[in-house]
Structures are given as structure tokens and as C-alpha cells.
Coordinates of C-alpha atoms in Angstrom, one line a residue:
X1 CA -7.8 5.6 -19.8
X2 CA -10.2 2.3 -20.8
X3 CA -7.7 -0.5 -21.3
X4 CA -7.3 -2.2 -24.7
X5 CA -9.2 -4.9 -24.0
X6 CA -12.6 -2.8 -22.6
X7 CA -12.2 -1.3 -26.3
X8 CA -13.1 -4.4 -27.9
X9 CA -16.3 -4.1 -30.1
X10 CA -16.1 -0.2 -29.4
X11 CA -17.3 0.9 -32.9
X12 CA -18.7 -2.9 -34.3
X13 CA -22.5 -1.9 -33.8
X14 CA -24.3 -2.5 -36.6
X15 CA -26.1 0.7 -38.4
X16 CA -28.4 -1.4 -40.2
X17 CA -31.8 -2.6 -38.0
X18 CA -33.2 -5.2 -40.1
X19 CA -37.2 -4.8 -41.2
X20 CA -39.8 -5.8 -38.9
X21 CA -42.6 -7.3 -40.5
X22 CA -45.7 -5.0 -40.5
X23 CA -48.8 -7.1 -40.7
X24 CA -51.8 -4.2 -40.6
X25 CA -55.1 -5.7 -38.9
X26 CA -58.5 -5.4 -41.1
X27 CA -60.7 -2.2 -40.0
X28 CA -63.9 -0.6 -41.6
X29 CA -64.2 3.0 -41.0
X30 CA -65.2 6.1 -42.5
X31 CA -61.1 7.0 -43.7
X32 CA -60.7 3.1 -44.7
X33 CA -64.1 3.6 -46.7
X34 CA -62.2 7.2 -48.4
X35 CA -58.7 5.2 -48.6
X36 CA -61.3 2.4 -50.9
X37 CA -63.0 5.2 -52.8
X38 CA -59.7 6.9 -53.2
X39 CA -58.0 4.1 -54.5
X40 CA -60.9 2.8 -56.8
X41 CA -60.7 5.5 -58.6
X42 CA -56.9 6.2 -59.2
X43 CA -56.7 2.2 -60.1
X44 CA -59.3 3.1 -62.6
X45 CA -57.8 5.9 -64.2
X46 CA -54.3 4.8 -64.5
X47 CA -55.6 1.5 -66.2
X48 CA -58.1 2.7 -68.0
X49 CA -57.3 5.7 -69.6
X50 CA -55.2 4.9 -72.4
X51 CA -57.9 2.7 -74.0
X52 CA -60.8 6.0 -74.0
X53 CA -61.3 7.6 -77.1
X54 CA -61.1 10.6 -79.1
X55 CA -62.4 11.8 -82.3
X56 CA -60.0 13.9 -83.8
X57 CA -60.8 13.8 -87.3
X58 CA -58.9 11.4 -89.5
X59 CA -55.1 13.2 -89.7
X60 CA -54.7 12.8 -85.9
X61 CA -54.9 9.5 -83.3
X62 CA -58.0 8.9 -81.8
X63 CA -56.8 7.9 -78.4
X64 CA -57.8 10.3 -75.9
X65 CA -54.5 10.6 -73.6
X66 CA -51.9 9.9 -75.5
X67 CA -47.6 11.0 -75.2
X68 CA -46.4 10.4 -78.8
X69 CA -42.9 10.6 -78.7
X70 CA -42.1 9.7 -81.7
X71 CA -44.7 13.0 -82.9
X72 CA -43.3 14.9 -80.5
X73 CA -47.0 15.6 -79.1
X74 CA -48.9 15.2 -76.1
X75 CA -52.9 14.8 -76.6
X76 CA -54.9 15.0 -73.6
X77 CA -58.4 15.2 -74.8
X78 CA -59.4 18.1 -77.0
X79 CA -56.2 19.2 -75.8
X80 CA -52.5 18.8 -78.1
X81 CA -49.3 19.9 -77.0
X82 CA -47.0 21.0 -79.5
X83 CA -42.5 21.0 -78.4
X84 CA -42.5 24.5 -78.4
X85 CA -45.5 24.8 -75.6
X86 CA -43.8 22.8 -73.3
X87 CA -44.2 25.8 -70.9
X88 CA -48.4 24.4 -70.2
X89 CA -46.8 20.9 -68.7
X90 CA -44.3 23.2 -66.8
X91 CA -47.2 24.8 -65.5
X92 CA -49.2 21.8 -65.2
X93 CA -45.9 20.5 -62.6
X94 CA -46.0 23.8 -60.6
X95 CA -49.7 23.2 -60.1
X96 CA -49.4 20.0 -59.0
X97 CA -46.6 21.4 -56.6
X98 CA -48.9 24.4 -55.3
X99 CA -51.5 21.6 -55.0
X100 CA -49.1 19.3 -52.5
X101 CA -48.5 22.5 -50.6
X102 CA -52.1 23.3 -50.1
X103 CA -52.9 19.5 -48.9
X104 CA -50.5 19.4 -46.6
X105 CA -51.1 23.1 -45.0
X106 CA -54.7 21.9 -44.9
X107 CA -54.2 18.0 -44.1
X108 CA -50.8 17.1 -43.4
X109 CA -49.7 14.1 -45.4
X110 CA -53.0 13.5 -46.7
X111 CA -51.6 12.9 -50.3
X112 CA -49.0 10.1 -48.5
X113 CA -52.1 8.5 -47.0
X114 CA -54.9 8.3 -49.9
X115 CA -53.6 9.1 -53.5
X116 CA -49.3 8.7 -53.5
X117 CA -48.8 5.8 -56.1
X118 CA -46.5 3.8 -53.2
X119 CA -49.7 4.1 -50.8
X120 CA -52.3 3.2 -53.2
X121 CA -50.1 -0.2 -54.8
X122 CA -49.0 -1.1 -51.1
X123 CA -52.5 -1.1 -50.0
X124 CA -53.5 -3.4 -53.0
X125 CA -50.5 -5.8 -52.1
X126 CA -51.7 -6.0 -48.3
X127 CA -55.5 -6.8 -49.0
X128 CA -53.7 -9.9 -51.7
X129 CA -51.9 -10.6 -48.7
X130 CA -54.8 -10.9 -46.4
X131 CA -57.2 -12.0 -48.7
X132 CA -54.5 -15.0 -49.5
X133 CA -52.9 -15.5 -45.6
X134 CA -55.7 -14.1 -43.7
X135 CA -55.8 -11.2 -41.4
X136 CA -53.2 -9.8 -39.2
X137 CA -52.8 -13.4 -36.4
X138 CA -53.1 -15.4 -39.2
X139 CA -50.1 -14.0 -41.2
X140 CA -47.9 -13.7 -38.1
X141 CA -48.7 -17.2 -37.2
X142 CA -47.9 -17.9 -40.5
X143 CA -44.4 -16.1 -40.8
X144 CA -43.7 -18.6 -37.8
X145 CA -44.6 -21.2 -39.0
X146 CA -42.5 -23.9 -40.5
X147 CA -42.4 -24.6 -44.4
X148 CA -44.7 -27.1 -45.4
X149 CA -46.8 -27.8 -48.4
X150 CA -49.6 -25.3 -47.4
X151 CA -47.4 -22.3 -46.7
X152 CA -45.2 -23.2 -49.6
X153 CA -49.0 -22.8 -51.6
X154 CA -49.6 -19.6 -50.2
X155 CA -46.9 -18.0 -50.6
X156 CA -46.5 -19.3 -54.1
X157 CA -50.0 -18.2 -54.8
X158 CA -49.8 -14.6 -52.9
X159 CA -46.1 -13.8 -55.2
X160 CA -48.0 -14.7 -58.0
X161 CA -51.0 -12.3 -57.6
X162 CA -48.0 -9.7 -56.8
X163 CA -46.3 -10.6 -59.8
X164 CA -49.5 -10.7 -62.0
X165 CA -50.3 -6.9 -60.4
X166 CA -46.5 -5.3 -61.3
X167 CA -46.7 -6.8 -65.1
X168 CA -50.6 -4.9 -65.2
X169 CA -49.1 -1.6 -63.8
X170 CA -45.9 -1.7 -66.1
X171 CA -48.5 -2.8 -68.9
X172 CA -50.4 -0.1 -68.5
X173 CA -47.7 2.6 -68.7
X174 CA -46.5 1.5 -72.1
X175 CA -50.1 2.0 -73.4
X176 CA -49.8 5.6 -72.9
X177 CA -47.3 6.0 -75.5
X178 CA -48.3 4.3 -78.5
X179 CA -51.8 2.9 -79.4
X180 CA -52.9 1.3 -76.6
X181 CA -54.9 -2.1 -78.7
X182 CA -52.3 -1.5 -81.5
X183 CA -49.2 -2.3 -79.1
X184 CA -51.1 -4.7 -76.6
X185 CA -51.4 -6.8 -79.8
X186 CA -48.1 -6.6 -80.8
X187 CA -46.9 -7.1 -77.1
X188 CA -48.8 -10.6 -76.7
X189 CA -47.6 -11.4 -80.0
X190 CA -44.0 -10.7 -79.9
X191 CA -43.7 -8.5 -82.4
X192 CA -43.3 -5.0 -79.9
X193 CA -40.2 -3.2 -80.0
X194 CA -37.6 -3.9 -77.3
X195 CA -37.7 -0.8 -74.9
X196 CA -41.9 -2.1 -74.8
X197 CA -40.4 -5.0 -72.9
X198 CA -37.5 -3.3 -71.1
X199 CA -40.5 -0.8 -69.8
X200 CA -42.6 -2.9 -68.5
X201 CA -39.9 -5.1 -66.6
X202 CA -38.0 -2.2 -65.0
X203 CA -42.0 -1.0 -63.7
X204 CA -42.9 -4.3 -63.1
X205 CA -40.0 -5.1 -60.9
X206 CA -40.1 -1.6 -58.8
X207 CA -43.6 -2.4 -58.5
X208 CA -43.0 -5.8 -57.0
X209 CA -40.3 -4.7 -55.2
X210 CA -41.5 -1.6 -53.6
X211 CA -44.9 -2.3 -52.7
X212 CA -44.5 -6.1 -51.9
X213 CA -41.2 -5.9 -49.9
X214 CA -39.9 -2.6 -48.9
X215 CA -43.6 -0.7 -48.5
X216 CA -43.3 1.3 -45.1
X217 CA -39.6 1.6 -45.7
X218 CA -40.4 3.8 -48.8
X219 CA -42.1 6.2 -46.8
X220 CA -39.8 6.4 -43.8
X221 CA -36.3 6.0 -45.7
X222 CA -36.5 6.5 -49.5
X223 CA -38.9 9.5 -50.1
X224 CA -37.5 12.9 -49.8
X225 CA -41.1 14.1 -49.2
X226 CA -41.7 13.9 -45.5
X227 CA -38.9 16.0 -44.9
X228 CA -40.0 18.3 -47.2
X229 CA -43.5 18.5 -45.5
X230 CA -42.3 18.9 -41.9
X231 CA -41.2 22.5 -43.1
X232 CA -44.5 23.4 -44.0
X233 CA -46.6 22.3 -41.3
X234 CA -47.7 23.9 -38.9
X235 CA -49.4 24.1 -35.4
X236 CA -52.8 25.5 -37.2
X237 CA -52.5 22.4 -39.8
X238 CA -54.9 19.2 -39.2
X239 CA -52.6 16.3 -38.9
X240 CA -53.8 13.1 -37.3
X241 CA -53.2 13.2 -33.3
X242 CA -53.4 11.3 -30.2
X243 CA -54.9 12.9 -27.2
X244 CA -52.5 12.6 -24.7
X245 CA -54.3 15.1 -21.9
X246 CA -57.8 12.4 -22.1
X247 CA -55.9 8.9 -23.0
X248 CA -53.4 9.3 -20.0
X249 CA -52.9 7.3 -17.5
X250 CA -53.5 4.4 -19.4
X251 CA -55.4 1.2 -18.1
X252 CA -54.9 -1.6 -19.9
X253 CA -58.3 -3.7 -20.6
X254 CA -61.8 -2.1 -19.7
X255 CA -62.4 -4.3 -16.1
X256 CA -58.8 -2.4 -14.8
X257 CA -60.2 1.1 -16.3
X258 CA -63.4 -0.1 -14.2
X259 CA -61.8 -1.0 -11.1
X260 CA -59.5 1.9 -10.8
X261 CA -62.3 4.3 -11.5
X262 CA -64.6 3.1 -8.7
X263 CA -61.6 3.4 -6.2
X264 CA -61.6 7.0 -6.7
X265 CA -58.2 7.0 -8.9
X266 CA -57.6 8.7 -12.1
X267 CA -57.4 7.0 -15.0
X268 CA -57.5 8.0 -18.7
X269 CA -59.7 6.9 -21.8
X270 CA -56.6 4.8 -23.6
X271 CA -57.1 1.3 -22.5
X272 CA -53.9 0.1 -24.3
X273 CA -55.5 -2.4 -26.9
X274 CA -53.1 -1.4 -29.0
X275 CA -55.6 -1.4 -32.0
X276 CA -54.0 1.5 -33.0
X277 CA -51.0 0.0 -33.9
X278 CA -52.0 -3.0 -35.1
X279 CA -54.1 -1.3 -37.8
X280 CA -51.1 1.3 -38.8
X281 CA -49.5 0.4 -42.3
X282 CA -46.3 1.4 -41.6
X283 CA -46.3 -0.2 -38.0
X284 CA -45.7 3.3 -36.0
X285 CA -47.7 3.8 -32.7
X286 CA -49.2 7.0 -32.6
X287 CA -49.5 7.6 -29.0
X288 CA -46.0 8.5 -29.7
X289 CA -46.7 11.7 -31.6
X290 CA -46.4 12.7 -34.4
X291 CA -43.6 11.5 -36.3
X292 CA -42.2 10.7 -39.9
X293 CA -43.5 7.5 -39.8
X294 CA -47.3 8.8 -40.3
X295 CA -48.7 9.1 -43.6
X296 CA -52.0 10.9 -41.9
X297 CA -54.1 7.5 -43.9
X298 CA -56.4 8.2 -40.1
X299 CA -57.1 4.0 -40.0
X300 CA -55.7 4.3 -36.2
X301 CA -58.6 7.2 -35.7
X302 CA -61.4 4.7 -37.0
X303 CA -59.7 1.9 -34.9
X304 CA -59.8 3.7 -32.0
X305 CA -63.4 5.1 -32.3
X306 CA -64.6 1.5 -32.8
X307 CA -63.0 0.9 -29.1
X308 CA -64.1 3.8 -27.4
X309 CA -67.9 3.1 -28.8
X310 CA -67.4 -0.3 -27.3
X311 CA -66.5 0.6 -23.7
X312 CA -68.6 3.7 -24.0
X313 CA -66.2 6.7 -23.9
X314 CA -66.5 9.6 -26.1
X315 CA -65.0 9.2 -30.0
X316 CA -62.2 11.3 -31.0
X317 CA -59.4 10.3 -28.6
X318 CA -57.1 9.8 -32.2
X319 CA -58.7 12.2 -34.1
X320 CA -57.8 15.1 -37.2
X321 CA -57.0 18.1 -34.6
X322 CA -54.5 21.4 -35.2
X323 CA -51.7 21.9 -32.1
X324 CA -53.3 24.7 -31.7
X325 CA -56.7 23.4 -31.3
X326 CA -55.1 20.3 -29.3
X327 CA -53.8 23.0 -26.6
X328 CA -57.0 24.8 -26.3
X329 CA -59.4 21.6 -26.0
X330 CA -56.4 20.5 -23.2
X331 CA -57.1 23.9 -21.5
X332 CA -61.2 23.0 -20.9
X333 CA -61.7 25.3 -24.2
X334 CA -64.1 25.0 -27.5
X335 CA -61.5 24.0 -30.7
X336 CA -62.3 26.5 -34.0
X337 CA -64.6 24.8 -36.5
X338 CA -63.1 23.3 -39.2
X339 CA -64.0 25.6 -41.9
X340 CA -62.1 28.7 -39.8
X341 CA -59.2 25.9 -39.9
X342 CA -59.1 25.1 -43.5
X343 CA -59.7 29.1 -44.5
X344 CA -56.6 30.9 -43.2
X345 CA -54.5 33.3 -44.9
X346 CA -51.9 30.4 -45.8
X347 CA -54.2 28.0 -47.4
X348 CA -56.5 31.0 -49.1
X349 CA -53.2 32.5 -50.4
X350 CA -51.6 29.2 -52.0
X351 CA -55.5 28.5 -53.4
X352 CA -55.3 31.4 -55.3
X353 CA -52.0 31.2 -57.0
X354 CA -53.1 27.6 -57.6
X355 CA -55.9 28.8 -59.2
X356 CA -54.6 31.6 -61.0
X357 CA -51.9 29.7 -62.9
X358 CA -55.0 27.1 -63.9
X359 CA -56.7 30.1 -65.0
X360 CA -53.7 31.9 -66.9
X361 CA -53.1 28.1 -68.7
X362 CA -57.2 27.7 -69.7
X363 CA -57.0 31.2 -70.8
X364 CA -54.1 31.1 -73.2
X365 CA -55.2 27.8 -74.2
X366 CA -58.4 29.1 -75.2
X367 CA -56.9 32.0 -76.9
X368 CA -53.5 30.4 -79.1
X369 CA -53.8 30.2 -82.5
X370 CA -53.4 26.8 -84.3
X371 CA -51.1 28.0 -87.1
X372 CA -47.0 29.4 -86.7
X373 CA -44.5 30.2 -88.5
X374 CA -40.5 30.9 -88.0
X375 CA -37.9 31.7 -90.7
X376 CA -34.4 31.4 -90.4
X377 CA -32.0 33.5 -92.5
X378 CA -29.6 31.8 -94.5
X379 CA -25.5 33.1 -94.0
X380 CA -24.0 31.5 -96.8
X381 CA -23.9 33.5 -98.1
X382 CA -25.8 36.5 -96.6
X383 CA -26.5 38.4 -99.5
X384 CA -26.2 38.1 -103.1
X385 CA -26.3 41.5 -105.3
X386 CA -28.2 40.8 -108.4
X387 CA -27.4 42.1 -111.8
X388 CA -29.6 45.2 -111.4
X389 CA -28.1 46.3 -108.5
X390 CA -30.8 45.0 -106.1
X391 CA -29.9 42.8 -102.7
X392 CA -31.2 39.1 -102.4
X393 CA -31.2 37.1 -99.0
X394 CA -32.5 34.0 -98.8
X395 CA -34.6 32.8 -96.0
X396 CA -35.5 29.2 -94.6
X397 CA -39.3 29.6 -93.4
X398 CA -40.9 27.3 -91.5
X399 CA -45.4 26.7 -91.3
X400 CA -46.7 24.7 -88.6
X401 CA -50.1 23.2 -88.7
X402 CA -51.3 22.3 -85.2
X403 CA -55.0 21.5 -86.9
X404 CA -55.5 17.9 -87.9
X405 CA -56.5 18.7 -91.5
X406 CA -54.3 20.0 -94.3
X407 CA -54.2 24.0 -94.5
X408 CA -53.9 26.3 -97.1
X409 CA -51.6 29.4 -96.3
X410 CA -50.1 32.3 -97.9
X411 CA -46.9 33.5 -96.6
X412 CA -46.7 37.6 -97.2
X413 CA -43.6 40.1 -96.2
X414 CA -44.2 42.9 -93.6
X415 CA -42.4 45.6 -94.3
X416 CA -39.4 46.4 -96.0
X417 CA -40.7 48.8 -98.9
X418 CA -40.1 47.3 -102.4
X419 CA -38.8 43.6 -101.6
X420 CA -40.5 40.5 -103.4
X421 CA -40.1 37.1 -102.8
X422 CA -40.0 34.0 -104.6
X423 CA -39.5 30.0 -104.0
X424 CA -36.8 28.1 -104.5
X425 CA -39.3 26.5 -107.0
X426 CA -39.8 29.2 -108.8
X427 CA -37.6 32.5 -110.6
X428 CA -37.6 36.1 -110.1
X429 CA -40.0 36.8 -112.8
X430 CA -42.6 35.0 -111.0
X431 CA -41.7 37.3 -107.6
X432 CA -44.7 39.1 -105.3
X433 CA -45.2 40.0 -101.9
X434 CA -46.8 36.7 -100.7
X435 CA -46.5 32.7 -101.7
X436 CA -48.9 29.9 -101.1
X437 CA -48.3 26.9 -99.4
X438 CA -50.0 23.8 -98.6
X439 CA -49.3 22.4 -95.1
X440 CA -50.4 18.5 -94.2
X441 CA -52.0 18.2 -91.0
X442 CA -51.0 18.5 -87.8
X443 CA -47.3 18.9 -88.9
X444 CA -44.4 21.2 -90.7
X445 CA -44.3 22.9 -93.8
X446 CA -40.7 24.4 -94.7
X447 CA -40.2 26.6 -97.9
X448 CA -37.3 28.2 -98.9
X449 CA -37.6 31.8 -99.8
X450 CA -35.5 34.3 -101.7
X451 CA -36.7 38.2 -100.7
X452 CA -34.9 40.5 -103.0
X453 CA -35.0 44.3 -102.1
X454 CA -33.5 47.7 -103.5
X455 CA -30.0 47.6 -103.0
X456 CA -30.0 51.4 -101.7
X457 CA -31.2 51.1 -97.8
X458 CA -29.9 50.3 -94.4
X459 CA -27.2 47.7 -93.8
X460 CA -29.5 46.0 -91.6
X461 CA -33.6 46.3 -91.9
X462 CA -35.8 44.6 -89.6
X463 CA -38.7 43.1 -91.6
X464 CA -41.5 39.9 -90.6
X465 CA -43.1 37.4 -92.4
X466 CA -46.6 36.9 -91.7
X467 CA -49.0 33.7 -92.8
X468 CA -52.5 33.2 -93.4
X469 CA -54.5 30.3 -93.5
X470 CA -56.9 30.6 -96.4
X471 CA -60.3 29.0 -94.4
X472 CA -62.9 30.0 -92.7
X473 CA -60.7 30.4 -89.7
X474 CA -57.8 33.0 -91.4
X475 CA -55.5 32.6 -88.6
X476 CA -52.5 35.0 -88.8
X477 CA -49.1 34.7 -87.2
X478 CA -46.1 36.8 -87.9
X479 CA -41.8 36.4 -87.1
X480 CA -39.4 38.7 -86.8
X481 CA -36.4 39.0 -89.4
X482 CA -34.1 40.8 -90.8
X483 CA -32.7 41.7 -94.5
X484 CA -28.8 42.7 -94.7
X485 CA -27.4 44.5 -97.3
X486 CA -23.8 45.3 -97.6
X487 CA -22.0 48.3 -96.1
X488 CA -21.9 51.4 -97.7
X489 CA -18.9 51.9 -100.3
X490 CA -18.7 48.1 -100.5

């Protein structure tokens, strides 16, 4: 048994490893030309969206995307969400799910590397950083260097910039729900309500946080998601890979590669430059293989290409390659092409639900009606027997106008042979089958009813109101109710 003494510091080893700096060199390249386009164009969406228009006539907002809370609507477009179709953004989410699964069957962690919010602010926040400190030597020189007036400038010029960016990306969110000019006016001026402010410093903060500190540590520690996406790759799935069977042995620098080669000894195409790794954002060294650091961006596949053009070896020892197809080319064989990768009974079969739950949305979409109607019976009391010995229930029934104009409707009863009905606005005398109501845009009408029937019948009859617009349109919807009369003998 280990004496006491050979115990001490048995169990003291720190679980924490601090961060080490990731400083990603500069590259051009076809997938850093996609990561620009890429992120050019989701920049330009989220912050300019909520500032497009949209003509919807003078009862609705004109902003085009728009989540108005305090409306309890979301307009997207010619498109308006009402509370009770909630069920098209649930569908909207389960798309979006299908639509990760599909990338990564296809791609891998293509969504990590191009479009995921934490890749696409994190790759802003580098180019600041190297536009302000220079490129990858000149930042690690930097870091070692000591404080002095020039770093202190650059580093208060670079936080800045980062600062500048989070309070623009926690701007921007606001905008989308309230009127975007409306509340960037009262925001500059003061005059914004409190949870504008509270908003924007909670996003601007993450923002700041996440993408100018923790970046790579996002990806590797915090999100749940390249755990998930392990489980659904698999070895017919494109995912960005070294070559191991053509870069080994390494030789590191072309004149060794050289040398060894004309003494008859084998030697592979890596040449150890490490421009792989110098170019990855979060730091990893693919040569490894693969691994959760990877977010599949490819900017160690254009690094590498650029190196094996230069010492004249074949392109592709990083490349997009399958397992599969990795095994085969190892084994002197012809890889599939990469349609016959991408079209395979797993990505064709999560394409089409994708696409049939975008078609089962457009479609009911396309066919709702913009008018609805719901009553609710009233229990106290639940009937009333009138002096002629007829039954009276008395209903609370509820128009909704999804159109932004005012509608005219008339309210009828479906069924239940010899009732009449009546508002609380009016008396018996002035009873019929149907009412008339008039519904402001874009909003909900309610009118109480009293429906008085025969007092010989069922206990319980099932009966349904049904509206009507009275335009052009004459859009019908019915509810289900029911009219109670008491028990027989009572």
C-alpha cells in the first residue's frame, strides 16, 4: 500500500484546461469565398429585414416581417399568423429540424461551418481582429507583447468595433417586434420602453461575449448540437477528411520530401506546414480525424490545395470525401460521383417529408378562410323557461376578422328546428334565425346571443352557428354547440 506521503496531490489536478488562443491565418479559397457569400447574405437579412415593406391596406402595419406581440400576430409578407394557427410556426420548426437532418446526412456540419448564427458573428469578430491586429504572426506577436501605448490602442479600438457590432445585432432584434423607424426613434431618443433596452443589452452582451471571447468554445463545449449530429452521420455522409493513406509518412518542408524521394524511400504528400491548422477557426488539426471540434467550414481543404499546387502534388489531400469512398480510393479504386452520394435513400427520404410538410403548410395556407367564429354557452344559468313555455340559452359568440378591412357578417343557427335568436341589444320580438354584425379589421367581434327554442325536445340538442361575410368574398365558417333543455318531468 502507497504511503501517506506518495498520496499527496492524488486527486488536486485541475479539471479546467484554460483556453488557448486560436489566432486563424488569412486564406482565399473557393469554401472561404462560400463562407463570404454565405455570411453576406445572412448579415443582410437579419439587419435588414425589419425595415422592408408591406402594403397591407390601411387597418394593418405595413412592415413586412413583423412579431406583434402586443397583436398577438405574426406578419411575414402576404402572410399573417393568427394564436389559434400556431400549428404553421410549429411546422415551420419541424422543417427547419428535417432541414438540419438533411444537411448533415448530406454535408456533415455544414450548417456549423457557413450559416449557425455563433459561426457567422465569430467570423465577423476575427476579420475586426485581423483587420485591427493583423494576420495570424502579427496577433500572436502581439498577445506577447508587452502593454504599451500602441497595443493599449488596438485593443481599445478592436473592443470597440466588437462592442459597436453586439449593440447593431441586439438593435436589430428589437426592430422585429414593433415598428422598426417608429422604435429606432424612440430608442435614440429615450423615450423606448424598458424591456427595448433590457433586449438589446442581454443580446448585446451574449453577442460580445460569445463571439469575441468564448468562440470555438461554443462549438466544442456549449452546443448540444455536435453530439446530436454524430448520431446521424454516417460512413456514406461527405464530411471534411484528411487523407491519411497519401499524406503519410510525412516530410516536413518540400527539399526533405525531395531528398527522401530521390533516395528511393517512401514518403507521403503531407509536408507538415501545418497550414491546416493555422487556418482552422477553432484551432483543431485535422490530420487527427475527424472529431467534435470540426465545424466542416473546409478552410483547411483550400489551405492545403494552395500547398499542394505549390510543390506540385495533386489537390484533394483534405478534401469533402464519404468513409466509404475514403476506403475505396485507399484500395486503388474510383470513389462514386457525388450526385450518387448526395441521392440515397436517406437523404431522398428526409427531402420528401421536408417537402411534404412545406407543401401540406402552402396548401392549407392557400386554402383557410379569413373569417371564424366560436361561441361559448353561457351556465348561469343554463336555461331559462320563458313564459310560454319555450327554453332560452344564452350564448357568448365570438367573429374573427383576419382581413385588414372591416366586414360585414350575419350570424345564422344550423339546426335545431324552431329556435330564434336575438342580441343582448335587442328583445324577443325582434328574434330570427340570423343577426348582423359588423367586425373591425383584422380583429374580434363578440355578441352575446339569446337562442330560444320549443321547450318540448331533447335534454341536450346539438346545433352550430354559422357566419357569413356579406362581400364579394361570402366566406362561411360554422361551430359546434349545444342547446339544453331541462329533464323531463322537471
Amino acid at each position: 500500500m502507497a504511503a501517506p506521503e506518495d498520496l499527496i496531490g492524488v486527486g488536486k489536478k485541475s479539471l479546467y484546461a484554460k483556453r488557448e488562443p486560436v489566432y486563424p491565418q488569412k486564406i482565399d479559397g473557393r469554401f472561404r469565398r462560400l463562407k463570404w457569400l454565405v455570411m453576406a447574405v445572412t448579415l443582410t437579412i437579419y439587419y435588414l429585414t425589419p425595415w422592408l415593406r408591406w402594403d397591407r391596406g390601411p387597418y394593418a402595419p405595413d412592415q413586412a416581417v413583423l412579431i406583434d406581440l402586443a397583436g398577438r400576430r405574426f406578419y411575414m409578407f402576404g402572410i399573417e399568423i393568427w394564436p389559434h394557427e400556431f400549428y404553421y410556426v410549429t411546422g415551420l420548426l419541424v422543417m427547419a429540424g428535417i432541414g438540419l437532418f438533411l444537411v448533415t446526412s448530406v454535408a456533415g456540419r455544414a450548417w456549423c461551418g457557413y450559416a449557425c448564427p455563433q459561426t457567422v458573428w465569430t467570423d465577423v469578430y476575427q476579420h475586426v481582429e485581423r483587420w485591427i491586429d493583423g494576420d495570424r504572426n502579427a496577433q500572436i506577436r502581439l498577445a506577447k507583447a508587452p502593454w504599451g501605448p500602441a497595443k493599449i490602442a488596438k485593443r481599445v479600438t478592436k473592443h470597440a468595433v466588437f462592442i459597436a457590432i453586439a449593440l447593431a445585432t441586439g438593435g436589430a432584434w428589437i426592430f422585429y417586434f414593433a415598428d422598426a423607424p417608429t422604435l429606432f426613434r424612440d430608442f435614440v431618443t429615450g423615450q423606448a420602453a424598458f424591456v427595448a433596452y433590457g433586449t438589446v443589452g442581454v443580446l448585446a452582451a451574449t453577442t460580445y461575449i460569445l463571439g469575441g471571447f468564448m468562440r470555438e468554445q461554443v462549438c466544442i463545449y456549449m452546443c448540444p448540437w455536435p453530439r446530436i449530429q454524430s448520431a446521424m452521420l454516417d460512413e456514406k455522409s461527405l464530411i471534411v477528411t484528411y487523407k491519411q493513406w497519401r499524406g503519410e509518412p510525412r516530410a516536413r518542408g518540400t527539399k526533405k520530401a525531395a531528398t527522401l524521394e530521390d533516395l528511393g524511400l517512401g514518403v507521403g504528400d503531407c509536408i507538415d506546414c501545418n497550414q491546416c491548422v493555422a487556418v482552422c477557426p477553432t484551432g483543431i488539426d485535422i490530420r487527427n480525424g475527424p472529431q467534435v471540434g470540426c465545424i466542416t467550414c473546409a478552410l483547411c481543404i483550400d489551405a492545403c490545395d494552395k500547398v499542394m499546387t505549390r510543390i506540385g502534388r495533386p489537390r484533394g489531400l483534405i478534401d469533402y470525401a464519404t468513409l466509404d469512398d475514403c476506403a475505396v480510393e485507399a484500395a486503388g479504386g474510383t470513389p462514386k460521383p457525388l450526385w450518387k452520394t448526395v441521392l440515397r435513400p436517406r437523404t431522398i427520404i428526409y427531402f420528401a417529408v421536408w417537402a411534404s410538410i412545406g407543401l401540406a403548410m402552402l396548401f392549407a395556407l392557400g386554402g383557410r378562410t379569413r373569417i371564424d367564429i366560436s361561441a361559448q354557452q353561457d351556465r348561469n344559468p343554463i336555461y331559462v323557461r320563458l313564459s310560454d313555455g319555450e327554453i332560452r340559452n344564452s350564448y357568448t359568440v365570438k367573429v374573427r376578422n383576419m382581413e385588414a378591412r372591416p366586414r360585414k357578417v350575419e350570424i345564422g343557427l344550423d339546426g335545431l328546428a324552431g329556435a330564434k335568436a336575438w342580441s343582448i341589444d335587442g328583445s324577443r320580438e325582434t328574434a330570427a334565425r340570423t343577426a348582423k354584425l359588423d367586425v373591425p379589421a383584422d380583429s374580434v367581434a363578440k355578441l352575446k346571443l339569446f337562442v330560444a327554442a320549443p321547450g318540448t325536445g331533447a335534454a341536450k340538442e346539438d346545433f352550430s352557428f354559422k357566419v357569413r361575410s356579406l362581400d364579394e368574398e361570402a366566406e362561411t365558417a360554422s361551430t359546434e354547440s349545444r342547446f339544453e333543455r331541462p329533464e323531463a318531468g322537471q
